[in-house]
Coordinates of C-alpha atoms and ligand atoms in Angstrom, one line a residue:
X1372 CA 0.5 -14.1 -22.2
X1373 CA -3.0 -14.0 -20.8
X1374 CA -3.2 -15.5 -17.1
X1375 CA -5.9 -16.7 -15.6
X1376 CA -7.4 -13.7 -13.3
X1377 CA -9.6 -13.1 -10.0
X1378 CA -11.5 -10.3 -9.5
X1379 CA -12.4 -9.3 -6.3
X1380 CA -15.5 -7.1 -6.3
X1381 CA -15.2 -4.1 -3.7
X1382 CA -17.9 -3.4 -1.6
X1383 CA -16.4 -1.1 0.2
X1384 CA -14.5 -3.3 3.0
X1385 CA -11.7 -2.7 5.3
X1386 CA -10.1 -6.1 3.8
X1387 CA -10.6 -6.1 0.0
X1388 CA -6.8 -5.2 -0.6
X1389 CA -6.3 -8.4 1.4
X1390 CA -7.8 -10.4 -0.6
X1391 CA -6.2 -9.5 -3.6
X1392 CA -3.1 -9.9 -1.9
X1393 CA -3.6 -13.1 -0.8
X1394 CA -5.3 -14.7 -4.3
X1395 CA -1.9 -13.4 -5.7
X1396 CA 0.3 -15.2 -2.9
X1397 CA -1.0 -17.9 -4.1
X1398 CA 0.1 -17.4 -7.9
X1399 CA -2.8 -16.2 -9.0
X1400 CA -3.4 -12.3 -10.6
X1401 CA -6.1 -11.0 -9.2
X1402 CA -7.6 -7.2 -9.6
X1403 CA -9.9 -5.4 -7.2
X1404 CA -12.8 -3.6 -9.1
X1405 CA -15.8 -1.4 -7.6
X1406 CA -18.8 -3.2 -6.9
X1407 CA -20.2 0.1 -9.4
X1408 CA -18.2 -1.2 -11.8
X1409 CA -18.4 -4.7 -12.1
X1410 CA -21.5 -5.4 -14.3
X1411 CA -20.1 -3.3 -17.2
X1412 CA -16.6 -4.5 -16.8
X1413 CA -17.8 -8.4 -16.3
X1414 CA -19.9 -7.9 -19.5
X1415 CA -17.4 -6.3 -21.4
X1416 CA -14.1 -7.5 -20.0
X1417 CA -12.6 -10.9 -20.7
X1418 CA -14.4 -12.6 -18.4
X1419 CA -12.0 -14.3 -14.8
X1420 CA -11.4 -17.3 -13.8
X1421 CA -13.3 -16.8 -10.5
X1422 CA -15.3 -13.9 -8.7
X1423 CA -14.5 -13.0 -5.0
X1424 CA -17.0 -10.8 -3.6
X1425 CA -15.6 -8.6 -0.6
X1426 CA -16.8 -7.7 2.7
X1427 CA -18.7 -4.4 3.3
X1428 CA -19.9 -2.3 5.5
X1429 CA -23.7 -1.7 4.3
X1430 CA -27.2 -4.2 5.1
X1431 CA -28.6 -6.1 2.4
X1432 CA -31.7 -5.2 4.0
X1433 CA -31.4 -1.6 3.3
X1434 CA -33.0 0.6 0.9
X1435 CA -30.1 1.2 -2.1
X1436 CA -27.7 -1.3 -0.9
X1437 CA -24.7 -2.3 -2.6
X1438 CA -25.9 -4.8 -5.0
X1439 CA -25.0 -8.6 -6.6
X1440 CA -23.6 -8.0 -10.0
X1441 CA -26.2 -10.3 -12.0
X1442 CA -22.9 -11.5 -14.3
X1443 CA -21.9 -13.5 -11.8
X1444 CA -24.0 -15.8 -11.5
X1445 CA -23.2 -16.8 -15.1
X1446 CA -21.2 -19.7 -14.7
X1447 CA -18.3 -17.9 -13.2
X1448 CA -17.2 -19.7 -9.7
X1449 CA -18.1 -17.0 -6.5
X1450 CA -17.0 -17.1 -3.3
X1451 CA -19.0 -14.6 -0.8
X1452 CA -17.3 -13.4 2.2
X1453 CA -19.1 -11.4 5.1
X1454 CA -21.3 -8.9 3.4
X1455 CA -20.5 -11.2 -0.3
X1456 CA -22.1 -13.7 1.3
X1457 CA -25.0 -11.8 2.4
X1458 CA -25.4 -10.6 -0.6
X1459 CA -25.3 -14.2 -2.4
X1460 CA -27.9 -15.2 0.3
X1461 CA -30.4 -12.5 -0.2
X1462 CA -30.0 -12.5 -4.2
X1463 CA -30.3 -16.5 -4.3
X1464 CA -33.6 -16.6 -1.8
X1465 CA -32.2 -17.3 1.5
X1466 CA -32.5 -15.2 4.3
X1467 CA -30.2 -12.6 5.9
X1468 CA -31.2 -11.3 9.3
X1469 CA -30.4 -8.1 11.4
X1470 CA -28.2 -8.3 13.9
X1471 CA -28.8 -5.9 17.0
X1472 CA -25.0 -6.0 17.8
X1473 CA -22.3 -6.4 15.7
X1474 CA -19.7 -9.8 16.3
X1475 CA -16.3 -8.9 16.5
X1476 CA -13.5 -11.0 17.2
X1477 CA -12.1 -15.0 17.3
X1478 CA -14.6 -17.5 16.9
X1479 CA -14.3 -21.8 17.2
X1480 CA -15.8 -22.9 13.8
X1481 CA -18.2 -26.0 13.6
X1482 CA -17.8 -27.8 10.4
X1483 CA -20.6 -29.5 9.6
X1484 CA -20.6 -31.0 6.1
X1485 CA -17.1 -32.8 6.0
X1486 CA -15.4 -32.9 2.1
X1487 CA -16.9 -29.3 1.8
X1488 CA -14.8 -25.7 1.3
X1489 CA -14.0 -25.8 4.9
X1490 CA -14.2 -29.6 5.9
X1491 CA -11.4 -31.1 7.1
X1492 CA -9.8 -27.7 8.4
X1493 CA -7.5 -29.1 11.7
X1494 CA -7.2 -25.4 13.2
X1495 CA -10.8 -24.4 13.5
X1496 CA -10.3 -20.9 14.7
X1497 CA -12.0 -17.8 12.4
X1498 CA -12.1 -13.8 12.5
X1499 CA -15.9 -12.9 12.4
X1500 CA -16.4 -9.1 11.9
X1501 CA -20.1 -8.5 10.9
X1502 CA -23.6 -7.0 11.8
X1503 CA -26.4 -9.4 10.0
X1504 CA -26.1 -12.9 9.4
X1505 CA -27.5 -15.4 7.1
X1506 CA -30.1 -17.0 8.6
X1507 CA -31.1 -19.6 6.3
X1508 CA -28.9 -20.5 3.1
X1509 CA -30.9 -20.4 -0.6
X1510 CA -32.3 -22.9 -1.9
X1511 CA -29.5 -25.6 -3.9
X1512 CA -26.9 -24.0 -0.8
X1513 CA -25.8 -26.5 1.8
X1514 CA -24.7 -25.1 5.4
X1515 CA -21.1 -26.4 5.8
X1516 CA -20.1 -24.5 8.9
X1517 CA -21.5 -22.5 12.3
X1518 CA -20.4 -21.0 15.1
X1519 CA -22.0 -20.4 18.6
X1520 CA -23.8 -17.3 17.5
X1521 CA -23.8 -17.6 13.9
X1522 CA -25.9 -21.3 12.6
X1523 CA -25.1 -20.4 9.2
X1524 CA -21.2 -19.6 9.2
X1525 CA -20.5 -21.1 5.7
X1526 CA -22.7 -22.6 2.4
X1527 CA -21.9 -23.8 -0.6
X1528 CA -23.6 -25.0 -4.2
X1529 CA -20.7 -27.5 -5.4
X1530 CA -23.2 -27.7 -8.8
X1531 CA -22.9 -24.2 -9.1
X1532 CA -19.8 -23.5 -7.9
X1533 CA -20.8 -20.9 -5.4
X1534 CA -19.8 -20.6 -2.2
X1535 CA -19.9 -17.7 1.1
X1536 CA -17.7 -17.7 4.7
X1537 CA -19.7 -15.2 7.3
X1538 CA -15.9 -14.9 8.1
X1539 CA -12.8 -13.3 7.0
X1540 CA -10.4 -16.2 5.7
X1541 CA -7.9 -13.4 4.3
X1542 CA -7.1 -12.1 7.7
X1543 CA -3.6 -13.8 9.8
X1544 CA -6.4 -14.2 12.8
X1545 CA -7.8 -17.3 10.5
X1546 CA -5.4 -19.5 10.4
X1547 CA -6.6 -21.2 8.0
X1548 CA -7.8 -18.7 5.6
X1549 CA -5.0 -19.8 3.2
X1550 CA -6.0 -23.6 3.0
X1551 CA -10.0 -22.2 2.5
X1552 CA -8.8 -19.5 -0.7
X1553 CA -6.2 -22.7 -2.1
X1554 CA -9.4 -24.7 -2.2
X1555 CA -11.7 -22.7 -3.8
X1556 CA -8.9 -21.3 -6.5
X1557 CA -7.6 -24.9 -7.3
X1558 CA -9.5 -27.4 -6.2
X1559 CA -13.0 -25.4 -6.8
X1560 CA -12.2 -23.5 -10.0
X1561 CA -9.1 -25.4 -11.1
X1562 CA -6.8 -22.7 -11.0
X1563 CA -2.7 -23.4 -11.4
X1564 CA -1.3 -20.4 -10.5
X1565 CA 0.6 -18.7 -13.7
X1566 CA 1.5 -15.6 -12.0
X1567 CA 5.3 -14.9 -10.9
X1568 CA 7.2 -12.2 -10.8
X1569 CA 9.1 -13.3 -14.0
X1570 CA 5.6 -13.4 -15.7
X1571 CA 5.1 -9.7 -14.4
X1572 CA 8.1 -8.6 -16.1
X1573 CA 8.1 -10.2 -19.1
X1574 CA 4.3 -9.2 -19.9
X1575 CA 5.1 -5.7 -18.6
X1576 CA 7.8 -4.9 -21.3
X1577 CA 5.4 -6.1 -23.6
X1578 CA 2.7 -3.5 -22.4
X1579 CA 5.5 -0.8 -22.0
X1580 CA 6.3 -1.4 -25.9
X1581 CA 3.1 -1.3 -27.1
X1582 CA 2.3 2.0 -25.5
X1583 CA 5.3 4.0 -25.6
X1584 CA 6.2 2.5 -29.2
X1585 CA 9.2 4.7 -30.2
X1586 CA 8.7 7.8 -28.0
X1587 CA 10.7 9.2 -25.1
X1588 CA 10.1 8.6 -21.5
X1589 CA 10.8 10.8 -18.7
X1590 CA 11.5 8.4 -14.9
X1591 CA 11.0 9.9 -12.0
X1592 CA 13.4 8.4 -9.8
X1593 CA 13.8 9.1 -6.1
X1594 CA 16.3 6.6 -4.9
X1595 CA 13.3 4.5 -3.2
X1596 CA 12.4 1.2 -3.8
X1597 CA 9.0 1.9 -6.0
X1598 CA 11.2 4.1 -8.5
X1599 CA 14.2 2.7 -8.6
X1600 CA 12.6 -1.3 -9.6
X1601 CA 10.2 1.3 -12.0
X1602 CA 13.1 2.8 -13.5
X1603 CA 14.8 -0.6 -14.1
X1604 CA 11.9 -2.6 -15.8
X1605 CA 11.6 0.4 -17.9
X1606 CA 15.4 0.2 -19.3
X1607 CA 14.8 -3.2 -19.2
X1608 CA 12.0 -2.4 -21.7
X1609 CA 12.8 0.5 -23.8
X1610 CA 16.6 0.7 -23.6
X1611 CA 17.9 4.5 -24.5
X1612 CA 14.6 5.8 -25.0
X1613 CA 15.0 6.1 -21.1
X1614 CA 16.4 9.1 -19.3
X1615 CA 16.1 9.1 -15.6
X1616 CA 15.4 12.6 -13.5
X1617 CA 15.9 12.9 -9.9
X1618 CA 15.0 16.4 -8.6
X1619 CA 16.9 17.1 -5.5
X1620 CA 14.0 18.7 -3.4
X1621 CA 15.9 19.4 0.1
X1622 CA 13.5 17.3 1.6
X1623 CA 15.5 13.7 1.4
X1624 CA 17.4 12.4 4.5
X1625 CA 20.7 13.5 5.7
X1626 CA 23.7 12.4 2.9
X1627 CA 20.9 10.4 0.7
X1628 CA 20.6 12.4 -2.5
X1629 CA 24.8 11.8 -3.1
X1630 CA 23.8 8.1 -2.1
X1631 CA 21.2 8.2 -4.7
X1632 CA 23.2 9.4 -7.0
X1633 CA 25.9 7.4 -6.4
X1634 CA 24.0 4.2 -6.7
X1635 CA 22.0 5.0 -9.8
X1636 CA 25.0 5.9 -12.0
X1637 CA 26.5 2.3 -10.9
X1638 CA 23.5 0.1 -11.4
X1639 CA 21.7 2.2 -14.6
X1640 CA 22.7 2.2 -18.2
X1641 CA 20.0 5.3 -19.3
X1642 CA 21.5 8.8 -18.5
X1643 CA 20.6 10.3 -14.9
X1644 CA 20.2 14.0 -15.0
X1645 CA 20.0 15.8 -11.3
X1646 CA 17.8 18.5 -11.3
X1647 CA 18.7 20.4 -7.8
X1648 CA 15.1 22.0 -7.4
X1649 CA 16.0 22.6 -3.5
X1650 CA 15.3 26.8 -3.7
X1651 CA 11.8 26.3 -5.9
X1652 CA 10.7 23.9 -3.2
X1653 CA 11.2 26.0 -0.3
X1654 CA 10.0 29.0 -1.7
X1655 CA 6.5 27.3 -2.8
X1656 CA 6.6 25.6 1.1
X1657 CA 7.2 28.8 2.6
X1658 CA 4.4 29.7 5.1
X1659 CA 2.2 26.6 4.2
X1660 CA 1.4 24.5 7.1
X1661 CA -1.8 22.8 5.7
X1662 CA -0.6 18.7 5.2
X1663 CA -2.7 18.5 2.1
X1664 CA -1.4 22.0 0.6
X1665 CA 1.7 20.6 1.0
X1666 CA 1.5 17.6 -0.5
X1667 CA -0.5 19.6 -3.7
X1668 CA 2.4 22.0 -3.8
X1669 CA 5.2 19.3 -4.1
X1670 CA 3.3 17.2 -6.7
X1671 CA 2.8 20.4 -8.4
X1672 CA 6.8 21.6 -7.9
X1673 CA 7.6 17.9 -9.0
X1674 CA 6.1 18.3 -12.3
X1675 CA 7.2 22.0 -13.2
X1676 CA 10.8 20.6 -12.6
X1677 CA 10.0 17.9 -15.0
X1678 CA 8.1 20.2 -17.2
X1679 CA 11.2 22.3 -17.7
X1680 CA 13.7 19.0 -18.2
X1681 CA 11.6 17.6 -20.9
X1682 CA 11.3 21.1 -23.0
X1683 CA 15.6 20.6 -23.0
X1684 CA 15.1 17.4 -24.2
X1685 CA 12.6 17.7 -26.4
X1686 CA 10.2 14.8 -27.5
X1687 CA 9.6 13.6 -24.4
X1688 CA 6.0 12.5 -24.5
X1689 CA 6.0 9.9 -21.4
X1690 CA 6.5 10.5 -17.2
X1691 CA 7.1 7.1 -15.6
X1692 CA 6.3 6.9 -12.3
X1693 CA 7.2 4.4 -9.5
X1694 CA 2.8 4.6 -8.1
X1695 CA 2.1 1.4 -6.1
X1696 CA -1.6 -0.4 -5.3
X1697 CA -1.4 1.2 -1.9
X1698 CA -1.3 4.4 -3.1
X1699 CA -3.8 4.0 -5.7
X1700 CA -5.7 2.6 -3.3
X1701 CA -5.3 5.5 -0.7
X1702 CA -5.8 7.5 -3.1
X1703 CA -9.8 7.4 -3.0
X1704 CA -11.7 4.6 -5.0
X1705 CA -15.6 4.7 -5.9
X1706 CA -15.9 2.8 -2.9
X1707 CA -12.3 3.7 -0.2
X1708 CA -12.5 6.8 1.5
X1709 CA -9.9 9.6 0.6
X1710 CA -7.0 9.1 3.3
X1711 CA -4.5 11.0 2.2
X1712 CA -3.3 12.3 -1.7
X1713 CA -0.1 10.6 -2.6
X1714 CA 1.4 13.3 -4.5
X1715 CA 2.3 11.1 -7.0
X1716 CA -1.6 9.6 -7.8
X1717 CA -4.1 12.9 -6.9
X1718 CA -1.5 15.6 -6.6
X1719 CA -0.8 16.1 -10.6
X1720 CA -1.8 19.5 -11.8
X1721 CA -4.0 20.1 -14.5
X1722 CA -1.7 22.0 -16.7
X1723 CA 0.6 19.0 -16.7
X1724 CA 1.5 18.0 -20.5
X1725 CA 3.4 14.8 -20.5
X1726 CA 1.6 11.4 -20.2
X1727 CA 2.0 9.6 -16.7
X1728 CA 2.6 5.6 -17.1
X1729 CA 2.8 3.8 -13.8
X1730 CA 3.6 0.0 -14.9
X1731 CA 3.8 -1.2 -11.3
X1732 CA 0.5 0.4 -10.2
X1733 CA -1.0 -3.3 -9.6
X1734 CA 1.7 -4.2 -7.0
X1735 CA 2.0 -4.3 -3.5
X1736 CA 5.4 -3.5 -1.7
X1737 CA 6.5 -6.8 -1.7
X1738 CA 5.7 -7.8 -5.0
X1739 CA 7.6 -4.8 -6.1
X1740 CA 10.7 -6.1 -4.2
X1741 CA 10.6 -9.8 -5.8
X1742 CA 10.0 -7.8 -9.7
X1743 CA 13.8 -5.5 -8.4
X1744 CA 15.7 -8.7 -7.7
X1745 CA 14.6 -10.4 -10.5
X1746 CA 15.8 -7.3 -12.3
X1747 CA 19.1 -7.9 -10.7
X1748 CA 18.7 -5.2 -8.8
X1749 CA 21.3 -4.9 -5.5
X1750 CA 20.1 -6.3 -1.8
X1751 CA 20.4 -2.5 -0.7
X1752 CA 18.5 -0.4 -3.3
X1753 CA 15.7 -3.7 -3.3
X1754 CA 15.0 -3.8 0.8
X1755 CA 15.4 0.0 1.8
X1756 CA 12.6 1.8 3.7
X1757 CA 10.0 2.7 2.3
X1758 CA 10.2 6.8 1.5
X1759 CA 7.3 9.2 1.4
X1760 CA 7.2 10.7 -2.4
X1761 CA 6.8 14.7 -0.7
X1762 CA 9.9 13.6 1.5
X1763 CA 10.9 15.3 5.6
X1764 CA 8.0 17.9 4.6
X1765 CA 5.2 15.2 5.7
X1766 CA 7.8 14.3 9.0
X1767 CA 7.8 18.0 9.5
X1768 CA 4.8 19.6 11.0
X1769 CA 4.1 23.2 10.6
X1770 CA 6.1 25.2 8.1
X1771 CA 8.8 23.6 6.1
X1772 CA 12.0 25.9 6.1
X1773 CA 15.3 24.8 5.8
X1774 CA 16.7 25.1 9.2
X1775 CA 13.9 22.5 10.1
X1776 CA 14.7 20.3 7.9
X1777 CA 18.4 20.0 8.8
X1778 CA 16.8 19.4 12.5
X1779 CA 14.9 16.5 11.8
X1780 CA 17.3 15.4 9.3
X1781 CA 20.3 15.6 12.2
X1782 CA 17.8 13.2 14.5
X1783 CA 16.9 11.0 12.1
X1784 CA 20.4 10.2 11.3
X1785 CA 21.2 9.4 15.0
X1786 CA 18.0 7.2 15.2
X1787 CA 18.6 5.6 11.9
X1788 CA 22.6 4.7 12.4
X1789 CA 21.8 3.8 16.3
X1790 CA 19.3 1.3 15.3
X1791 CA 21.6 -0.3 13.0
X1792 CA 24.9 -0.3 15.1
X1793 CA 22.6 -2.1 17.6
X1794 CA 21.0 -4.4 15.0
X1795 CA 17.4 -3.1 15.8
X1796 CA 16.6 -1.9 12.0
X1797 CA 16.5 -5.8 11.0
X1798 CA 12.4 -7.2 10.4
X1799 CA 11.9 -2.7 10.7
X1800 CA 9.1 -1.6 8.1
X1801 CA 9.6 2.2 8.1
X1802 CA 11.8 4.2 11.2
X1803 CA 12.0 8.1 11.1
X1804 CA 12.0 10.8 13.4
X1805 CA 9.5 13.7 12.6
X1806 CA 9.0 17.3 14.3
X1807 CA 6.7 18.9 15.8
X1808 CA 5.4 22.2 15.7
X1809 CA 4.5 23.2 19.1
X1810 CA 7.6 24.2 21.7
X1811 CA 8.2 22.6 25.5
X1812 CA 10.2 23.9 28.2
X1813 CA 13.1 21.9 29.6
X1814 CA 16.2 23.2 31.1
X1815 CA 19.6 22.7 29.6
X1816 CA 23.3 23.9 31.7
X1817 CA 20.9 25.9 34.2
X1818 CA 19.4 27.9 31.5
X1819 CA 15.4 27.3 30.5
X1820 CA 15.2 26.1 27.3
X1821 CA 11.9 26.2 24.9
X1822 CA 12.4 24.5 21.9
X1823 CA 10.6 21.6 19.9
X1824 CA 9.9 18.2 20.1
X1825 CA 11.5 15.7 17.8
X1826 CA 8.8 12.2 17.7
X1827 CA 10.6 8.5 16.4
X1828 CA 8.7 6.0 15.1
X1829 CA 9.3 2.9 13.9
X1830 CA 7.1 0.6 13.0
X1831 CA 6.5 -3.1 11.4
X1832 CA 4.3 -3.6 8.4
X1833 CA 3.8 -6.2 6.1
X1834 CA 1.8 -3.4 2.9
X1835 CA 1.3 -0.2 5.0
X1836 CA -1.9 -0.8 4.9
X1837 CA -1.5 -1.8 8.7
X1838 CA 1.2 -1.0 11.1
X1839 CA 2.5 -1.8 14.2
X1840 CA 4.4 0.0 16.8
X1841 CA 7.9 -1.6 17.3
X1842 CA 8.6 -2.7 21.0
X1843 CA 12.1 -1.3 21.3
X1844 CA 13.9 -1.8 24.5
X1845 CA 14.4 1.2 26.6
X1846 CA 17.5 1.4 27.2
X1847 CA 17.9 1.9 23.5
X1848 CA 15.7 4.3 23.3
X1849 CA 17.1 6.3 25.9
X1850 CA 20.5 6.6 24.6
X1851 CA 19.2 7.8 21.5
X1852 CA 16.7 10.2 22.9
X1853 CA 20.0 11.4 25.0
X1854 CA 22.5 11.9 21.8
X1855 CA 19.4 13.6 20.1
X1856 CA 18.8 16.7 22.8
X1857 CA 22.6 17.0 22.6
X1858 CA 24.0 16.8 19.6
X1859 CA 20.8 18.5 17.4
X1860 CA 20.2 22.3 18.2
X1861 CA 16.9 23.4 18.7
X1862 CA 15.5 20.3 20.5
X1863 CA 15.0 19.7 23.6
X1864 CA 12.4 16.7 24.0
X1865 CA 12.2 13.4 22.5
X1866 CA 8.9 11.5 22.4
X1867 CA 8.6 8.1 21.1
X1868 CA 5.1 7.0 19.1
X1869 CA 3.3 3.9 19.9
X1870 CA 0.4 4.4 17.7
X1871 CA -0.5 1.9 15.1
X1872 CA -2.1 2.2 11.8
X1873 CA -5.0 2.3 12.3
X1874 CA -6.4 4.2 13.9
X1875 CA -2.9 6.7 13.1
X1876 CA -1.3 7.2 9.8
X1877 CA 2.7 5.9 9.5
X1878 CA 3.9 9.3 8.8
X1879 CA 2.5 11.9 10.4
X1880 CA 1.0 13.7 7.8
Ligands
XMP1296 P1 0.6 6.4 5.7 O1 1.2 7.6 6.3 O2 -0.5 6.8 4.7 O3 1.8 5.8 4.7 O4 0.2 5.3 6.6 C1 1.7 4.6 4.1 C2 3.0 4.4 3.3 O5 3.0 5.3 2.2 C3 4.1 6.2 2.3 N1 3.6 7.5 1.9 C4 3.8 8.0 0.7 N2 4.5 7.6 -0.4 N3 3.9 9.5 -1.6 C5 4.5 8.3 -1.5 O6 5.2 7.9 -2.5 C6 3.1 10.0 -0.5 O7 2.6 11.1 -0.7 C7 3.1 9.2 0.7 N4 2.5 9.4 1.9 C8 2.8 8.3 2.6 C9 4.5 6.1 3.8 O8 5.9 6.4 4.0 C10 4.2 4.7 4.1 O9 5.2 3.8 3.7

């Protein structure tokens, strides 16, 4: 089934994900593409429904700045926000000015033309973050909106169907942002919204069939979320031409490869074969302390343990993998700095022979969850944590041996169980304790102690793209921090992190 589709043109901005998240709360697929990349693919492609351009950090009034993709003016309805609307501005014949500070922050919006893309709004508050401003709108734009410090805030050309918000209406701090991105996808481009997770599934089997026709396919599974739903939809789509492969890399929490185990022979018809790579692992770790060798090396280890199961099996032409947006995203676009390499997107070594398919690389976390229960899928394997793909060896900093691993896996269990006997985990994105690689002094029976540091975090999220530290009472905290320089051996601190992402990272690595 073809749906009607939104691309959101990237121009580099810290909320372009956003937006694609929230066009597709509202039912509707949408797909971020490069700003680079949007003439060809809007000349070639079949063409969407409407055209978001995204926020940016760049000046139109620059020398080589990012610029409008000519095919959208075609007849395709545009909405500009921040630097998009800039960039509608100073491509249509309007003026943009330079700012000499940049506005930042909560702003009381004016409207001014009532029955327009913002009139009628009853909670007027917006999130401005820009440098210039429009200054006057092209000609055939109407002004619709302004702020104290910004006289052109919003325009719009109802006869072309164009439209640009100097603010962020994809961010929670405008309230409103919803109602503004409803109107323009239904009321503006007549949009319905034909995009559930039940569509996702059924046109992904078809996609799955077409390119995998009668060969064999290798899933990765791990026991999280990503690749367990993965796995399913896969069955789901390719029956017995499914064999599922969890390598056991030592690096999993405390008990959770038998749990995996366990739980995949109960809920999955294709065979599970256990390949216990623990030794290779640790032997490729050993001495590495680099985050991004690490990461390399266990992308690397993950696919020479595959590499060897498929030559058993013979024919298998196809690696599944559970790879989300996030991690594509993360991953480094033409236009999103390089973060971090998720093993499973950057990490993949050259000499790798089998063909990686990700089907659920256009999904967000959440989306991910509603495709699992729609699979039928149990509450328990659908809402776990979210797991890092290289495991305790990014919670581990410093060398990865086995004796630390067993540490941080002995603290994260106490964490873990103490924050569910207390009912803290519930409305938890992500809680772990990590380890760090530098040693304290602290004084245990009357003898000196100088040991490590074990760090918990725990954090709430709604894509990982953001985080916040979770306020947990201190009490709480306490008791666990107590059990933890007791019962694990070779700790004898316990720090608790209050960073959020950004400007950190959730895992520490
Ligand atoms: P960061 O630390 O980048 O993590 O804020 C964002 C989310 O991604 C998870 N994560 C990974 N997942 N392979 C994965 O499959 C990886 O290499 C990886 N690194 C981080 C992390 O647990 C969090 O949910």
């Amino acid at each position: 089934m073809v749906h009607q589709k939104v691309f959101v043109i990237d121009f580099g901005g810290q909320y372009s994900q956003l937006i694609v998240r929230r066009v597709r709360e509202l039912g509707v697929y949408s797909e971020m593409i490069a700003w680079t990349e949007a003439e060809a693919k809007l000349a070639t492609c079949e063409r969407p429904s409407a055209i978001i351009l995204s926020g940016g950090p760049r000046s139109v009034l620059e020398g080589q700045a990012p610029s409008l993709p000519m095919e959208c003016l075609k007849g395709i309805p545009t909405l500009g926000i921040c630097y998009g609307m800039q960039l509608l501005a100073h491509s249509l014949g309007g003026q943009v000015e330079k700012a000499d500070d940049r506005e930042y922050g909560k702003r009381e919006l004016n409207v001014t033309k009532p029955g327009s893309l913002v009139g009628g709004l009853t909670q007027a508050q917006v999130w401005m973050s820009h440098g210039d401003q429009v200054l006057q709108a092209p000609p055939g734009f109407d002004t619709i909106a302004s702020t104290e410090s910004c006289p052109v805030a919003a325009i719009e050309n109802r006869a072309q169907n164009t439209y640009g918000v100097q603010f962020h209406p994809e961010v929670s701090h405008t309230p409103e942002g919803k109602t503004i991105l409803r109107r323009f996808l239904f009321d503006r481009c007549g949009l319905h919204g034909d995009w559930t997770s039940e569509s996702f599934i059924e046109d992904s089997i078809e996609l799955i069939r077409q390119e995998v026709g009668d060969k064999r396919v290798l899933c990765a599974v791990s026991g999280g979320v990503d690749s367990s739903v993965m796995a399913a939809l896969m069955s789901r789509a390719l029956g017995d031409q499914v064999t599922c492969v969890f390598v056991n890399h030592g690096l999993l929490r405390k008990n959770e490869a038998e749990q995996v185990i366990e739980a995949f022979s109960s809920y999955f018809q294709p065979r599970l074969v256990v390949i216990d790579a623990r030794n290779e692992f640790f032997a490729a770790l050993k001495g590495v302390t680099d985050p991004e060798a690490k990461r390399k090396i266990i992308g690397a280890e993950f696919v020479r343990a595959f590499e060897a199961h498929a030559d058993d099996l013979k024919g298998c032409d196809f690696l599944a993998q559970g790879t989300l947006y996030p991690d594509v995203i993360e991953s480094g676009s033409a236009t999103a700095a390089k973060i971090k390499t998720h093993h499973n997107v950057g990490g993949l070594p050259d000499w790798m022979r089998l063909r990686v398919i990700e089907p659920l690389r256009w999904l967000f976390k959440d989306e991910v969850r509603s495709v699992g229960k729609n699979l039928g899928l149990p509450e328990e394997m659908v809402e776990r944590e979210p797991f890092p793909g290289p495991g305790l060896a990014v919670r581990i900093l410093g060398e990865v041996t086995p004796e630390r691993v067993a540490i941080v896996q002995d603290a994260d269990w106490i964490f873990r169980s103490e924050l569910r006997s207390r009912g803290l985990h519930r409305g938890i994105w992500q809680s772990y304790a990590a380890l760090l690689d530098v040693k304290s002094v602290g004084v245990m029976g009357d003898e000196r102690t100088y040991q490590q540091p074990i760090v918990l975090r725990a954090v709430q999220s709604e894509d990982a793209m953001t985080a916040q530290a979770v306020a947990l009472p201190f009490p709480a905290l306490e008791e666990i921090a107590h059990r933890i320089v007791n019962e694990v051996q070779g700790v004898n601190r316990v720090l608790y992190d209050l960073t959020s992402k950004p400007p950190a990272t959730i895992e520490w690595e």
